mmCIF file of C-alpha atoms and ligand atoms in Angstrom:
data_model
loop_
_atom_site.group_PDB
_atom_site.id
_atom_site.type_symbol
_atom_site.label_atom_id
_atom_site.label_comp_id
_atom_site.label_asym_id
_atom_site.label_seq_id
_atom_site.Cartn_x
_atom_site.Cartn_y
_atom_site.Cartn_z
ATOM 1 C CA MET A 28 -0.171 48.441 5.014
ATOM 2 C CA SER A 29 1.841 46.792 7.818
ATOM 3 C CA ASP A 30 -1.226 44.701 8.666
ATOM 4 C CA LEU A 31 -1.237 43.247 5.142
ATOM 5 C CA TYR A 32 2.528 42.702 5.248
ATOM 6 C CA GLN A 33 2.460 40.784 8.535
ATOM 7 C CA MET A 34 -0.457 38.690 7.359
ATOM 8 C CA ALA A 35 1.245 37.778 4.070
ATOM 9 C CA VAL A 36 4.435 36.814 5.930
ATOM 10 C CA ASP A 37 2.420 34.568 8.255
ATOM 11 C CA TYR A 38 0.581 32.938 5.358
ATOM 12 C CA ALA A 39 3.839 32.307 3.466
ATOM 13 C CA SER A 40 4.913 30.105 6.369
ATOM 14 C CA ARG A 41 1.868 27.912 5.653
ATOM 15 C CA ALA A 42 2.681 27.457 1.965
ATOM 16 C CA TYR A 43 2.668 23.905 0.650
ATOM 17 C CA ALA A 44 5.547 24.075 -1.812
ATOM 18 C CA PRO A 45 7.498 20.795 -1.771
ATOM 19 C CA PHE A 46 8.338 21.094 -5.488
ATOM 20 C CA SER A 47 9.428 24.693 -6.064
ATOM 21 C CA LYS A 48 10.309 25.404 -2.400
ATOM 22 C CA TYR A 49 9.064 28.970 -2.932
ATOM 23 C CA LEU A 50 6.907 29.999 -0.003
ATOM 24 C CA VAL A 51 4.496 32.713 -1.125
ATOM 25 C CA GLY A 52 1.954 34.573 0.996
ATOM 26 C CA ALA A 53 -0.707 37.046 -0.051
ATOM 27 C CA ALA A 54 -3.029 39.279 1.912
ATOM 28 C CA LEU A 55 -5.821 41.442 0.557
ATOM 29 C CA LYS A 56 -8.131 44.088 1.903
ATOM 30 C CA THR A 57 -11.793 44.164 0.916
ATOM 31 C CA SER A 58 -13.742 47.346 0.216
ATOM 32 C CA THR A 59 -15.329 46.874 3.644
ATOM 33 C CA GLY A 60 -11.925 46.699 5.327
ATOM 34 C CA GLU A 61 -11.713 42.992 6.027
ATOM 35 C CA LEU A 62 -8.471 41.093 5.487
ATOM 36 C CA PHE A 63 -8.005 37.706 3.847
ATOM 37 C CA GLY A 64 -4.769 35.788 3.417
ATOM 38 C CA GLY A 65 -3.589 32.860 1.355
ATOM 39 C CA CYS A 66 -0.541 30.813 0.434
ATOM 40 C CA ASN A 67 0.522 28.807 -2.591
ATOM 41 C CA VAL A 68 -0.559 25.168 -2.593
ATOM 42 C CA GLU A 69 1.380 22.973 -5.006
ATOM 43 C CA ASN A 70 0.410 19.626 -6.472
ATOM 44 C CA SER A 71 2.245 16.574 -7.815
ATOM 45 C CA SER A 72 0.353 17.279 -11.018
ATOM 46 C CA TYR A 73 2.049 20.640 -11.363
ATOM 47 C CA GLY A 74 -0.793 22.355 -13.231
ATOM 48 C CA GLY A 75 -2.979 21.814 -10.177
ATOM 49 C CA THR A 76 -0.885 24.310 -8.224
ATOM 50 C CA ILE A 77 -2.679 27.413 -6.980
ATOM 51 C CA CYS A 78 -0.843 30.640 -6.230
ATOM 52 C CA ALA A 79 -1.036 32.562 -2.978
ATOM 53 C CA GLU A 80 -2.919 35.476 -4.565
ATOM 54 C CA ARG A 81 -5.653 33.265 -5.971
ATOM 55 C CA THR A 82 -5.989 31.402 -2.671
ATOM 56 C CA ALA A 83 -6.599 34.718 -0.887
ATOM 57 C CA ILE A 84 -8.995 35.961 -3.577
ATOM 58 C CA LEU A 85 -11.003 32.727 -3.667
ATOM 59 C CA LYS A 86 -11.275 32.733 0.113
ATOM 60 C CA ALA A 87 -12.572 36.305 0.125
ATOM 61 C CA VAL A 88 -14.995 35.804 -2.765
ATOM 62 C CA SER A 89 -16.399 32.649 -1.201
ATOM 63 C CA GLU A 90 -17.087 34.656 1.953
ATOM 64 C CA GLY A 91 -19.160 37.110 -0.079
ATOM 65 C CA HIS A 92 -16.665 39.856 -0.937
ATOM 66 C CA ARG A 93 -16.300 41.271 -4.420
ATOM 67 C CA GLU A 94 -14.052 44.352 -4.351
ATOM 68 C CA PHE A 95 -10.411 44.367 -3.364
ATOM 69 C CA PRO A 96 -8.710 47.757 -3.392
ATOM 70 C CA GLU A 97 -5.392 46.385 -2.147
ATOM 71 C CA ILE A 98 -3.343 43.171 -2.197
ATOM 72 C CA LEU A 99 0.167 42.431 -0.950
ATOM 73 C CA VAL A 100 2.307 39.548 -2.186
ATOM 74 C CA PHE A 101 5.261 38.355 -0.134
ATOM 75 C CA THR A 102 8.038 35.942 -1.015
ATOM 76 C CA ASP A 103 11.594 35.590 0.172
ATOM 77 C CA SER A 104 13.372 36.617 -3.023
ATOM 78 C CA GLU A 105 15.731 39.481 -3.792
ATOM 79 C CA ASP A 106 13.415 40.867 -6.489
ATOM 80 C CA PRO A 107 9.840 40.593 -5.217
ATOM 81 C CA TRP A 108 7.460 38.710 -7.495
ATOM 82 C CA PRO A 109 4.709 40.319 -9.497
ATOM 83 C CA PRO A 110 1.524 38.238 -9.702
ATOM 84 C CA CYS A 111 1.570 35.652 -12.503
ATOM 85 C CA ALA A 112 -0.739 36.120 -15.500
ATOM 86 C CA LEU A 113 -3.347 33.715 -14.134
ATOM 87 C CA CYS A 114 -3.522 35.666 -10.878
ATOM 88 C CA GLN A 115 -3.654 38.935 -12.807
ATOM 89 C CA GLN A 116 -6.605 37.620 -14.760
ATOM 90 C CA THR A 117 -8.365 36.543 -11.557
ATOM 91 C CA MET A 118 -7.677 40.009 -10.138
ATOM 92 C CA ALA A 119 -9.329 41.537 -13.215
ATOM 93 C CA GLU A 120 -12.734 40.445 -11.896
ATOM 94 C CA PHE A 121 -12.376 42.025 -8.480
ATOM 95 C CA MET A 122 -9.788 44.804 -8.655
ATOM 96 C CA SER A 123 -10.155 48.171 -10.333
ATOM 97 C CA PRO A 124 -7.457 49.837 -12.466
ATOM 98 C CA GLU A 125 -6.575 51.987 -9.428
ATOM 99 C CA SER A 126 -6.338 49.086 -6.944
ATOM 100 C CA LEU A 127 -2.920 48.708 -5.346
ATOM 101 C CA VAL A 128 -0.613 45.710 -5.663
ATOM 102 C CA HIS A 129 2.252 45.713 -3.153
ATOM 103 C CA LEU A 130 5.270 43.511 -3.862
ATOM 104 C CA ALA A 131 7.230 42.538 -0.780
ATOM 105 C CA ASN A 132 10.161 40.502 0.423
ATOM 106 C CA LYS A 133 11.908 40.103 3.782
ATOM 107 C CA LYS A 134 13.114 43.710 3.604
ATOM 108 C CA GLY A 135 9.506 44.947 3.432
ATOM 109 C CA VAL A 136 7.385 46.327 0.619
ATOM 110 C CA GLN A 137 9.711 46.965 -2.318
ATOM 111 C CA LYS A 138 7.249 48.235 -4.880
ATOM 112 C CA THR A 139 3.629 49.374 -5.055
ATOM 113 C CA LEU A 140 1.895 49.382 -8.415
ATOM 114 C CA LYS A 141 -1.609 50.157 -9.547
ATOM 115 C CA TYR A 142 -3.380 47.150 -11.017
ATOM 116 C CA LYS A 143 -3.598 48.955 -14.366
ATOM 117 C CA GLU A 144 0.205 49.229 -14.439
ATOM 118 C CA ILE A 145 0.590 45.467 -14.061
ATOM 119 C CA ASN A 146 -2.206 44.532 -16.408
ATOM 120 C CA PRO A 147 -3.300 47.446 -18.601
ATOM 121 C CA TYR A 148 -5.526 45.338 -20.887
ATOM 122 C CA PRO A 149 -7.343 42.774 -18.759
ATOM 123 C CA PHE A 150 -9.568 40.339 -20.612
ATOM 124 C CA LYS A 151 -13.212 40.935 -19.711
ATOM 125 C CA LEU A 152 -16.424 39.483 -21.072
HETATM 126 N N1 THU B 26 3.413 31.518 -7.155
HETATM 127 C C1 THU B 26 2.549 32.283 -6.423
HETATM 128 O O1 THU B 26 2.089 31.862 -5.341
HETATM 129 N N2 THU B 26 2.191 33.497 -6.914
HETATM 130 C C2 THU B 26 2.608 34.008 -8.116
HETATM 131 O O2 THU B 26 2.101 35.022 -8.565
HETATM 132 C C3 THU B 26 3.671 33.324 -8.858
HETATM 133 C C4 THU B 26 3.955 31.932 -8.429
HETATM 134 C C5 THU B 26 3.791 30.196 -6.648
HETATM 135 C C6 THU B 26 3.259 29.049 -7.465
HETATM 136 C C7 THU B 26 4.290 27.974 -7.189
HETATM 137 O O3 THU B 26 3.902 27.285 -6.021
HETATM 138 C C8 THU B 26 5.569 28.722 -6.907
HETATM 139 O O4 THU B 26 5.188 30.069 -6.647
HETATM 140 C C9 THU B 26 6.568 28.693 -8.051
HETATM 141 O O5 THU B 26 5.984 29.043 -9.243
#
């Protein structure tokens, strides 16, 4: 998991967050073992902001990947952040109930949850 942690830390440093000032990084592992990272990218029209998790997921999906057994989210806060509801919903397409979500801050990974613990009733068509 240290590979995901280091990647998420590196991506957080690339965050574009002039409004909230929260630098968030995410790194995921695909079912074939490849890693993808992302950061949050804010917008003057606040609703246009995209979170770090969704950046990483969209990058991986657009490269042809569909299954993500593990994702790590890093931000420099005392209590590490769980993915927001929009990111949880995006995860619902590509993560199984048993997939792991690691929540990390500068002290390291503080909590690891199964996706089903974060979002037990994902909306699915
Ligand atoms: N943010 C993320 O990147 N991931 C989350 O799951 C929650 C929020 C970002 C969006 C925005 O740039 C900043 O954190 C404050 O909401």
